[in-house]
PDB file of C-alpha atoms in Angstrom:
ATOM      1  CA  UNK A   1       4.271  23.729 -52.373  1.00  0.00           C
ATOM      2  CA  UNK A   2       4.626  21.051 -54.753  1.00  0.00           C
ATOM      3  CA  UNK A   3       3.263  18.012 -54.522  1.00  0.00           C
ATOM      4  CA  UNK A   4       4.266  14.273 -55.625  1.00  0.00           C
ATOM      5  CA  UNK A   5       1.450  12.092 -56.179  1.00  0.00           C
ATOM      6  CA  UNK A   6      -2.202  13.177 -57.898  1.00  0.00           C
ATOM      7  CA  UNK A   7      -3.943  10.416 -56.472  1.00  0.00           C
ATOM      8  CA  UNK A   8      -6.983  10.969 -53.628  1.00  0.00           C
ATOM      9  CA  UNK A   9      -4.455  11.678 -51.110  1.00  0.00           C
ATOM     10  CA  UNK A  10      -3.270  14.685 -52.897  1.00  0.00           C
ATOM     11  CA  UNK A  11      -6.611  16.167 -52.789  1.00  0.00           C
ATOM     12  CA  UNK A  12      -6.851  15.808 -48.645  1.00  0.00           C
ATOM     13  CA  UNK A  13      -3.305  17.364 -48.595  1.00  0.00           C
ATOM     14  CA  UNK A  14      -4.499  20.089 -51.220  1.00  0.00           C
ATOM     15  CA  UNK A  15      -7.544  21.321 -49.181  1.00  0.00           C
ATOM     16  CA  UNK A  16      -5.342  21.281 -45.925  1.00  0.00           C
ATOM     17  CA  UNK A  17      -2.890  23.618 -47.950  1.00  0.00           C
ATOM     18  CA  UNK A  18      -5.508  25.737 -49.207  1.00  0.00           C
ATOM     19  CA  UNK A  19      -6.918  26.313 -45.483  1.00  0.00           C
ATOM     20  CA  UNK A  20      -3.749  27.614 -44.594  1.00  0.00           C
ATOM     21  CA  UNK A  21      -3.599  29.684 -47.623  1.00  0.00           C
ATOM     22  CA  UNK A  22      -0.349  28.073 -49.002  1.00  0.00           C
ATOM     23  CA  UNK A  23      -1.062  27.872 -52.905  1.00  0.00           C
ATOM     24  CA  UNK A  24       0.079  24.376 -54.369  1.00  0.00           C
ATOM     25  CA  UNK A  25       2.079  25.811 -57.406  1.00  0.00           C
ATOM     26  CA  UNK A  26       3.038  22.240 -59.141  1.00  0.00           C
ATOM     27  CA  UNK A  27       2.124  18.452 -59.103  1.00  0.00           C
ATOM     28  CA  UNK A  28       4.400  15.109 -60.188  1.00  0.00           C
ATOM     29  CA  UNK A  29       3.215  11.812 -60.847  1.00  0.00           C
ATOM     30  CA  UNK A  30       5.145   8.645 -62.052  1.00  0.00           C
ATOM     31  CA  UNK A  31       1.187   7.939 -63.837  1.00  0.00           C
ATOM     32  CA  UNK A  32      -0.065  11.293 -64.322  1.00  0.00           C
ATOM     33  CA  UNK A  33      -3.726  10.903 -64.984  1.00  0.00           C
ATOM     34  CA  UNK A  34      -4.803  11.972 -68.278  1.00  0.00           C
ATOM     35  CA  UNK A  35      -7.290  14.897 -66.465  1.00  0.00           C
ATOM     36  CA  UNK A  36      -5.476  17.934 -65.134  1.00  0.00           C
ATOM     37  CA  UNK A  37      -5.631  18.401 -61.059  1.00  0.00           C
ATOM     38  CA  UNK A  38      -8.071  21.713 -60.945  1.00  0.00           C
ATOM     39  CA  UNK A  39      -6.482  22.766 -64.084  1.00  0.00           C
ATOM     40  CA  UNK A  40      -2.844  22.243 -63.198  1.00  0.00           C
ATOM     41  CA  UNK A  41      -0.575  20.455 -65.245  1.00  0.00           C
ATOM     42  CA  UNK A  42       0.947  16.987 -63.745  1.00  0.00           C
ATOM     43  CA  UNK A  43       4.547  16.783 -64.390  1.00  0.00           C
ATOM     44  CA  UNK A  44       6.144  13.583 -65.208  1.00  0.00           C
ATOM     45  CA  UNK A  45       7.718  12.082 -62.088  1.00  0.00           C
ATOM     46  CA  UNK A  46      11.283  10.794 -61.131  1.00  0.00           C
ATOM     47  CA  UNK A  47      10.839   7.356 -62.676  1.00  0.00           C
ATOM     48  CA  UNK A  48       9.570   9.303 -66.081  1.00  0.00           C
ATOM     49  CA  UNK A  49      12.188  11.867 -66.077  1.00  0.00           C
ATOM     50  CA  UNK A  50      15.032   9.756 -66.933  1.00  0.00           C
ATOM     51  CA  UNK A  51      17.124  12.309 -65.221  1.00  0.00           C
ATOM     52  CA  UNK A  52      17.734  13.956 -61.818  1.00  0.00           C
ATOM     53  CA  UNK A  53      14.895  15.299 -60.094  1.00  0.00           C
ATOM     54  CA  UNK A  54      14.577  19.021 -60.778  1.00  0.00           C
ATOM     55  CA  UNK A  55      15.605  21.386 -58.304  1.00  0.00           C
ATOM     56  CA  UNK A  56      12.017  22.792 -56.918  1.00  0.00           C
ATOM     57  CA  UNK A  57      11.743  26.596 -55.692  1.00  0.00           C
ATOM     58  CA  UNK A  58       9.367  25.587 -53.214  1.00  0.00           C
ATOM     59  CA  UNK A  59       8.846  22.606 -50.565  1.00  0.00           C
ATOM     60  CA  UNK A  60       7.677  19.307 -51.550  1.00  0.00           C
ATOM     61  CA  UNK A  61       5.120  16.958 -49.771  1.00  0.00           C
ATOM     62  CA  UNK A  62       4.707  13.050 -51.072  1.00  0.00           C
ATOM     63  CA  UNK A  63       1.216  13.083 -51.102  1.00  0.00           C
ATOM     64  CA  UNK A  64       1.042   9.326 -51.650  1.00  0.00           C
ATOM     65  CA  UNK A  65      -1.208   7.061 -49.498  1.00  0.00           C
ATOM     66  CA  UNK A  66       0.964   3.796 -49.304  1.00  0.00           C
ATOM     67  CA  UNK A  67       4.005   3.923 -47.063  1.00  0.00           C
ATOM     68  CA  UNK A  68       6.476   1.853 -48.587  1.00  0.00           C
ATOM     69  CA  UNK A  69       6.196   3.479 -51.641  1.00  0.00           C
ATOM     70  CA  UNK A  70       6.549   7.183 -50.270  1.00  0.00           C
ATOM     71  CA  UNK A  71       9.426   5.705 -48.222  1.00  0.00           C
ATOM     72  CA  UNK A  72      10.793   4.761 -52.031  1.00  0.00           C
ATOM     73  CA  UNK A  73      10.346   8.292 -53.073  1.00  0.00           C
ATOM     74  CA  UNK A  74      11.817   9.976 -50.565  1.00  0.00           C
ATOM     75  CA  UNK A  75      14.856   8.111 -51.178  1.00  0.00           C
ATOM     76  CA  UNK A  76      15.202   8.985 -54.621  1.00  0.00           C
ATOM     77  CA  UNK A  77      14.564  12.999 -54.424  1.00  0.00           C
ATOM     78  CA  UNK A  78      16.828  15.199 -53.234  1.00  0.00           C
ATOM     79  CA  UNK A  79      14.239  18.326 -52.089  1.00  0.00           C
ATOM     80  CA  UNK A  80      13.349  20.386 -49.226  1.00  0.00           C
ATOM     81  CA  UNK A  81      10.197  18.783 -47.767  1.00  0.00           C
ATOM     82  CA  UNK A  82       7.270  20.608 -46.190  1.00  0.00           C
ATOM     83  CA  UNK A  83       4.980  19.477 -43.574  1.00  0.00           C
ATOM     84  CA  UNK A  84       0.707  20.042 -43.945  1.00  0.00           C
ATOM     85  CA  UNK A  85      -0.984  20.342 -40.618  1.00  0.00           C
ATOM     86  CA  UNK A  86      -4.680  21.188 -40.517  1.00  0.00           C
ATOM     87  CA  UNK A  87      -5.591  24.230 -38.557  1.00  0.00           C
ATOM     88  CA  UNK A  88      -8.290  21.821 -36.428  1.00  0.00           C
ATOM     89  CA  UNK A  89      -5.409  19.643 -35.250  1.00  0.00           C
ATOM     90  CA  UNK A  90      -4.413  20.048 -31.916  1.00  0.00           C
ATOM     91  CA  UNK A  91       0.127  19.757 -31.394  1.00  0.00           C
ATOM     92  CA  UNK A  92       1.486  20.109 -28.562  1.00  0.00           C
ATOM     93  CA  UNK A  93       4.507  22.932 -28.344  1.00  0.00           C
ATOM     94  CA  UNK A  94       6.468  19.775 -26.570  1.00  0.00           C
ATOM     95  CA  UNK A  95       5.537  17.341 -29.605  1.00  0.00           C
ATOM     96  CA  UNK A  96       8.180  17.033 -32.310  1.00  0.00           C
ATOM     97  CA  UNK A  97       6.831  16.590 -36.426  1.00  0.00           C
ATOM     98  CA  UNK A  98       9.115  15.395 -38.859  1.00  0.00           C
ATOM     99  CA  UNK A  99       9.560  16.758 -42.521  1.00  0.00           C
ATOM    100  CA  UNK A 100       7.143  15.586 -44.920  1.00  0.00           C
ATOM    101  CA  UNK A 101       4.710  14.857 -42.536  1.00  0.00           C
ATOM    102  CA  UNK A 102       1.046  15.429 -42.903  1.00  0.00           C
ATOM    103  CA  UNK A 103      -1.837  15.741 -40.203  1.00  0.00           C
ATOM    104  CA  UNK A 104      -5.173  15.986 -40.765  1.00  0.00           C
ATOM    105  CA  UNK A 105      -8.541  17.469 -39.607  1.00  0.00           C
ATOM    106  CA  UNK A 106      -9.062  17.123 -35.889  1.00  0.00           C
ATOM    107  CA  UNK A 107      -5.792  14.881 -34.850  1.00  0.00           C
ATOM    108  CA  UNK A 108      -4.144  15.269 -31.973  1.00  0.00           C
ATOM    109  CA  UNK A 109      -0.514  14.835 -30.988  1.00  0.00           C
ATOM    110  CA  UNK A 110       0.380  15.274 -26.969  1.00  0.00           C
ATOM    111  CA  UNK A 111       3.373  16.590 -25.459  1.00  0.00           C
ATOM    112  CA  UNK A 112       6.584  14.688 -25.648  1.00  0.00           C
ATOM    113  CA  UNK A 113       5.588  12.699 -28.671  1.00  0.00           C
ATOM    114  CA  UNK A 114       8.081  12.312 -31.398  1.00  0.00           C
ATOM    115  CA  UNK A 115       6.665  11.798 -35.026  1.00  0.00           C
ATOM    116  CA  UNK A 116       9.063  11.001 -37.856  1.00  0.00           C
ATOM    117  CA  UNK A 117       9.483  12.036 -40.994  1.00  0.00           C
ATOM    118  CA  UNK A 118       6.839  11.412 -44.181  1.00  0.00           C
ATOM    119  CA  UNK A 119       3.957  10.169 -41.748  1.00  0.00           C
ATOM    120  CA  UNK A 120       0.471  10.183 -42.106  1.00  0.00           C
ATOM    121  CA  UNK A 121      -1.511  11.052 -39.062  1.00  0.00           C
ATOM    122  CA  UNK A 122      -5.038  10.755 -40.233  1.00  0.00           C
ATOM    123  CA  UNK A 123      -8.572  12.041 -39.145  1.00  0.00           C
ATOM    124  CA  UNK A 124      -9.025  12.449 -35.515  1.00  0.00           C
ATOM    125  CA  UNK A 125      -5.824  10.173 -34.519  1.00  0.00           C
ATOM    126  CA  UNK A 126      -4.878  10.494 -30.923  1.00  0.00           C
ATOM    127  CA  UNK A 127      -1.042  10.291 -30.637  1.00  0.00           C
ATOM    128  CA  UNK A 128      -0.791  10.432 -26.542  1.00  0.00           C
ATOM    129  CA  UNK A 129       1.873  11.527 -24.595  1.00  0.00           C
ATOM    130  CA  UNK A 130       5.640  10.117 -25.028  1.00  0.00           C
ATOM    131  CA  UNK A 131       4.964   8.038 -27.980  1.00  0.00           C
ATOM    132  CA  UNK A 132       7.629   7.956 -30.905  1.00  0.00           C
ATOM    133  CA  UNK A 133       6.028   7.240 -34.546  1.00  0.00           C
ATOM    134  CA  UNK A 134       8.806   6.010 -37.089  1.00  0.00           C
ATOM    135  CA  UNK A 135       9.536   7.631 -40.435  1.00  0.00           C
ATOM    136  CA  UNK A 136       6.736   6.875 -43.331  1.00  0.00           C
ATOM    137  CA  UNK A 137       4.041   5.285 -40.640  1.00  0.00           C
ATOM    138  CA  UNK A 138       0.627   5.873 -41.001  1.00  0.00           C
ATOM    139  CA  UNK A 139      -2.104   6.396 -37.861  1.00  0.00           C
ATOM    140  CA  UNK A 140      -5.320   5.888 -39.603  1.00  0.00           C
ATOM    141  CA  UNK A 141      -8.837   7.918 -38.864  1.00  0.00           C
ATOM    142  CA  UNK A 142      -9.698   7.614 -34.862  1.00  0.00           C
ATOM    143  CA  UNK A 143      -6.985   5.452 -33.903  1.00  0.00           C
ATOM    144  CA  UNK A 144      -5.792   5.719 -30.525  1.00  0.00           C
ATOM    145  CA  UNK A 145      -2.300   5.584 -29.456  1.00  0.00           C
ATOM    146  CA  UNK A 146      -2.200   5.794 -25.552  1.00  0.00           C
ATOM    147  CA  UNK A 147       1.063   7.293 -23.631  1.00  0.00           C
ATOM    148  CA  UNK A 148       4.602   5.645 -24.146  1.00  0.00           C
ATOM    149  CA  UNK A 149       3.646   3.666 -27.301  1.00  0.00           C
ATOM    150  CA  UNK A 150       6.682   3.052 -30.127  1.00  0.00           C
ATOM    151  CA  UNK A 151       5.295   2.469 -33.661  1.00  0.00           C
ATOM    152  CA  UNK A 152       8.037   1.574 -36.081  1.00  0.00           C
ATOM    153  CA  UNK A 153       9.103   2.813 -39.142  1.00  0.00           C
ATOM    154  CA  UNK A 154       6.595   2.068 -42.356  1.00  0.00           C
ATOM    155  CA  UNK A 155       3.887   0.659 -39.955  1.00  0.00           C
ATOM    156  CA  UNK A 156      -0.057   1.313 -40.581  1.00  0.00           C
ATOM    157  CA  UNK A 157      -2.080   1.513 -37.615  1.00  0.00           C
ATOM    158  CA  UNK A 158      -5.607   0.930 -38.800  1.00  0.00           C
ATOM    159  CA  UNK A 159      -8.615   2.612 -38.145  1.00  0.00           C
ATOM    160  CA  UNK A 160     -10.173   2.766 -34.872  1.00  0.00           C
ATOM    161  CA  UNK A 161      -7.166   1.198 -33.343  1.00  0.00           C
ATOM    162  CA  UNK A 162      -6.498   1.044 -29.758  1.00  0.00           C
ATOM    163  CA  UNK A 163      -3.009   0.510 -28.681  1.00  0.00           C
ATOM    164  CA  UNK A 164      -2.593   0.544 -24.890  1.00  0.00           C
ATOM    165  CA  UNK A 165       0.064   2.282 -23.119  1.00  0.00           C
ATOM    166  CA  UNK A 166       4.254   1.150 -23.190  1.00  0.00           C
ATOM    167  CA  UNK A 167       3.914  -1.135 -25.980  1.00  0.00           C
ATOM    168  CA  UNK A 168       6.038  -1.364 -28.613  1.00  0.00           C
ATOM    169  CA  UNK A 169       4.944  -2.184 -32.489  1.00  0.00           C
ATOM    170  CA  UNK A 170       7.749  -3.060 -34.888  1.00  0.00           C
ATOM    171  CA  UNK A 171       8.574  -1.861 -38.102  1.00  0.00           C
ATOM    172  CA  UNK A 172       6.659  -2.358 -41.226  1.00  0.00           C
ATOM    173  CA  UNK A 173       3.683  -3.685 -39.505  1.00  0.00           C
ATOM    174  CA  UNK A 174      -0.297  -3.941 -39.979  1.00  0.00           C
ATOM    175  CA  UNK A 175      -2.827  -3.224 -36.975  1.00  0.00           C
ATOM    176  CA  UNK A 176      -5.957  -3.924 -38.301  1.00  0.00           C
ATOM    177  CA  UNK A 177      -8.671  -1.765 -38.299  1.00  0.00           C
ATOM    178  CA  UNK A 178     -10.616  -2.142 -34.762  1.00  0.00           C
ATOM    179  CA  UNK A 179      -7.698  -4.101 -32.866  1.00  0.00           C
ATOM    180  CA  UNK A 180      -7.056  -3.649 -29.505  1.00  0.00           C
ATOM    181  CA  UNK A 181      -2.932  -4.323 -28.940  1.00  0.00           C
ATOM    182  CA  UNK A 182      -2.232  -5.527 -25.533  1.00  0.00           C
ATOM    183  CA  UNK A 183       0.801  -7.262 -25.959  1.00  0.00           C
ATOM    184  CA  UNK A 184       4.036  -6.138 -28.536  1.00  0.00           C
ATOM    185  CA  UNK A 185       4.256  -6.481 -32.064  1.00  0.00           C
ATOM    186  CA  UNK A 186       7.088  -7.813 -33.790  1.00  0.00           C
ATOM    187  CA  UNK A 187       8.385  -6.516 -37.103  1.00  0.00           C
ATOM    188  CA  UNK A 188       6.724  -7.010 -40.095  1.00  0.00           C
ATOM    189  CA  UNK A 189       3.894  -8.526 -38.431  1.00  0.00           C
ATOM    190  CA  UNK A 190      -0.155  -8.114 -39.209  1.00  0.00           C
ATOM    191  CA  UNK A 191      -2.424  -8.373 -36.154  1.00  0.00           C
ATOM    192  CA  UNK A 192      -6.134  -7.975 -35.795  1.00  0.00           C
ATOM    193  CA  UNK A 193      -8.677  -8.600 -33.203  1.00  0.00           C
ATOM    194  CA  UNK A 194      -9.522  -8.025 -29.874  1.00  0.00           C
ATOM    195  CA  UNK A 195      -7.085  -8.473 -28.248  1.00  0.00           C
ATOM    196  CA  UNK A 196      -5.061  -8.487 -31.218  1.00  0.00           C
ATOM    197  CA  UNK A 197      -3.076 -11.481 -32.411  1.00  0.00           C
ATOM    198  CA  UNK A 198      -0.666 -11.943 -35.164  1.00  0.00           C
ATOM    199  CA  UNK A 199      -2.241 -13.274 -38.191  1.00  0.00           C
ATOM    200  CA  UNK A 200       1.017 -13.550 -40.662  1.00  0.00           C
ATOM    201  CA  UNK A 201       4.233 -11.745 -41.105  1.00  0.00           C
ATOM    202  CA  UNK A 202       4.921  -9.586 -44.444  1.00  0.00           C
ATOM    203  CA  UNK A 203       8.326  -9.793 -46.572  1.00  0.00           C
ATOM    204  CA  UNK A 204      10.290  -6.749 -46.051  1.00  0.00           C
ATOM    205  CA  UNK A 205       9.643  -3.881 -48.755  1.00  0.00           C
ATOM    206  CA  UNK A 206      11.887  -3.890 -51.576  1.00  0.00           C
ATOM    207  CA  UNK A 207      14.363  -1.100 -52.487  1.00  0.00           C
ATOM    208  CA  UNK A 208      14.507   0.320 -48.957  1.00  0.00           C
TER     209      UNK A 208
END
């Protein structure tokens, strides 16, 4: 497997892949650190190449935690994308996991759930039955999404947040850590608190 991004998130993904006996055979980064990653040379990313991204002989995962940057890179790079699902995660055979998605230790994805492409399902997150999680979203550690929740593209659900059943959360939203969401959230909104309330709206991400 190849990774794109040599920051802290790549360390987590590397650990997952190593636990599955999958070797990381190459890394790319747009701002390569001076140090090598466990002795591996970090190759220039697509913004530094000045030409098309090379054809790879193994799947790629974008190991970047920022949702909008992950989305931008996925639009720039033509590659065969893999997934990284830790062995302690519980994924229903009736759930769907999109390409490029990473599921960390202890996370649960229940029957009927559909998780999009390039999503990060973090440590011990709980995605209950019939949820729909849009591309490039991030469900943070210990967040709980009850049944029939919809989460839009690029949205970040904060650590320990709870979303009650049948709630729709829009595109490119931010749900604050520990928030309790009991009503729908419009696109680009940031919500915090218990019950969660809108405190601001963001601009739509550029270049997407």
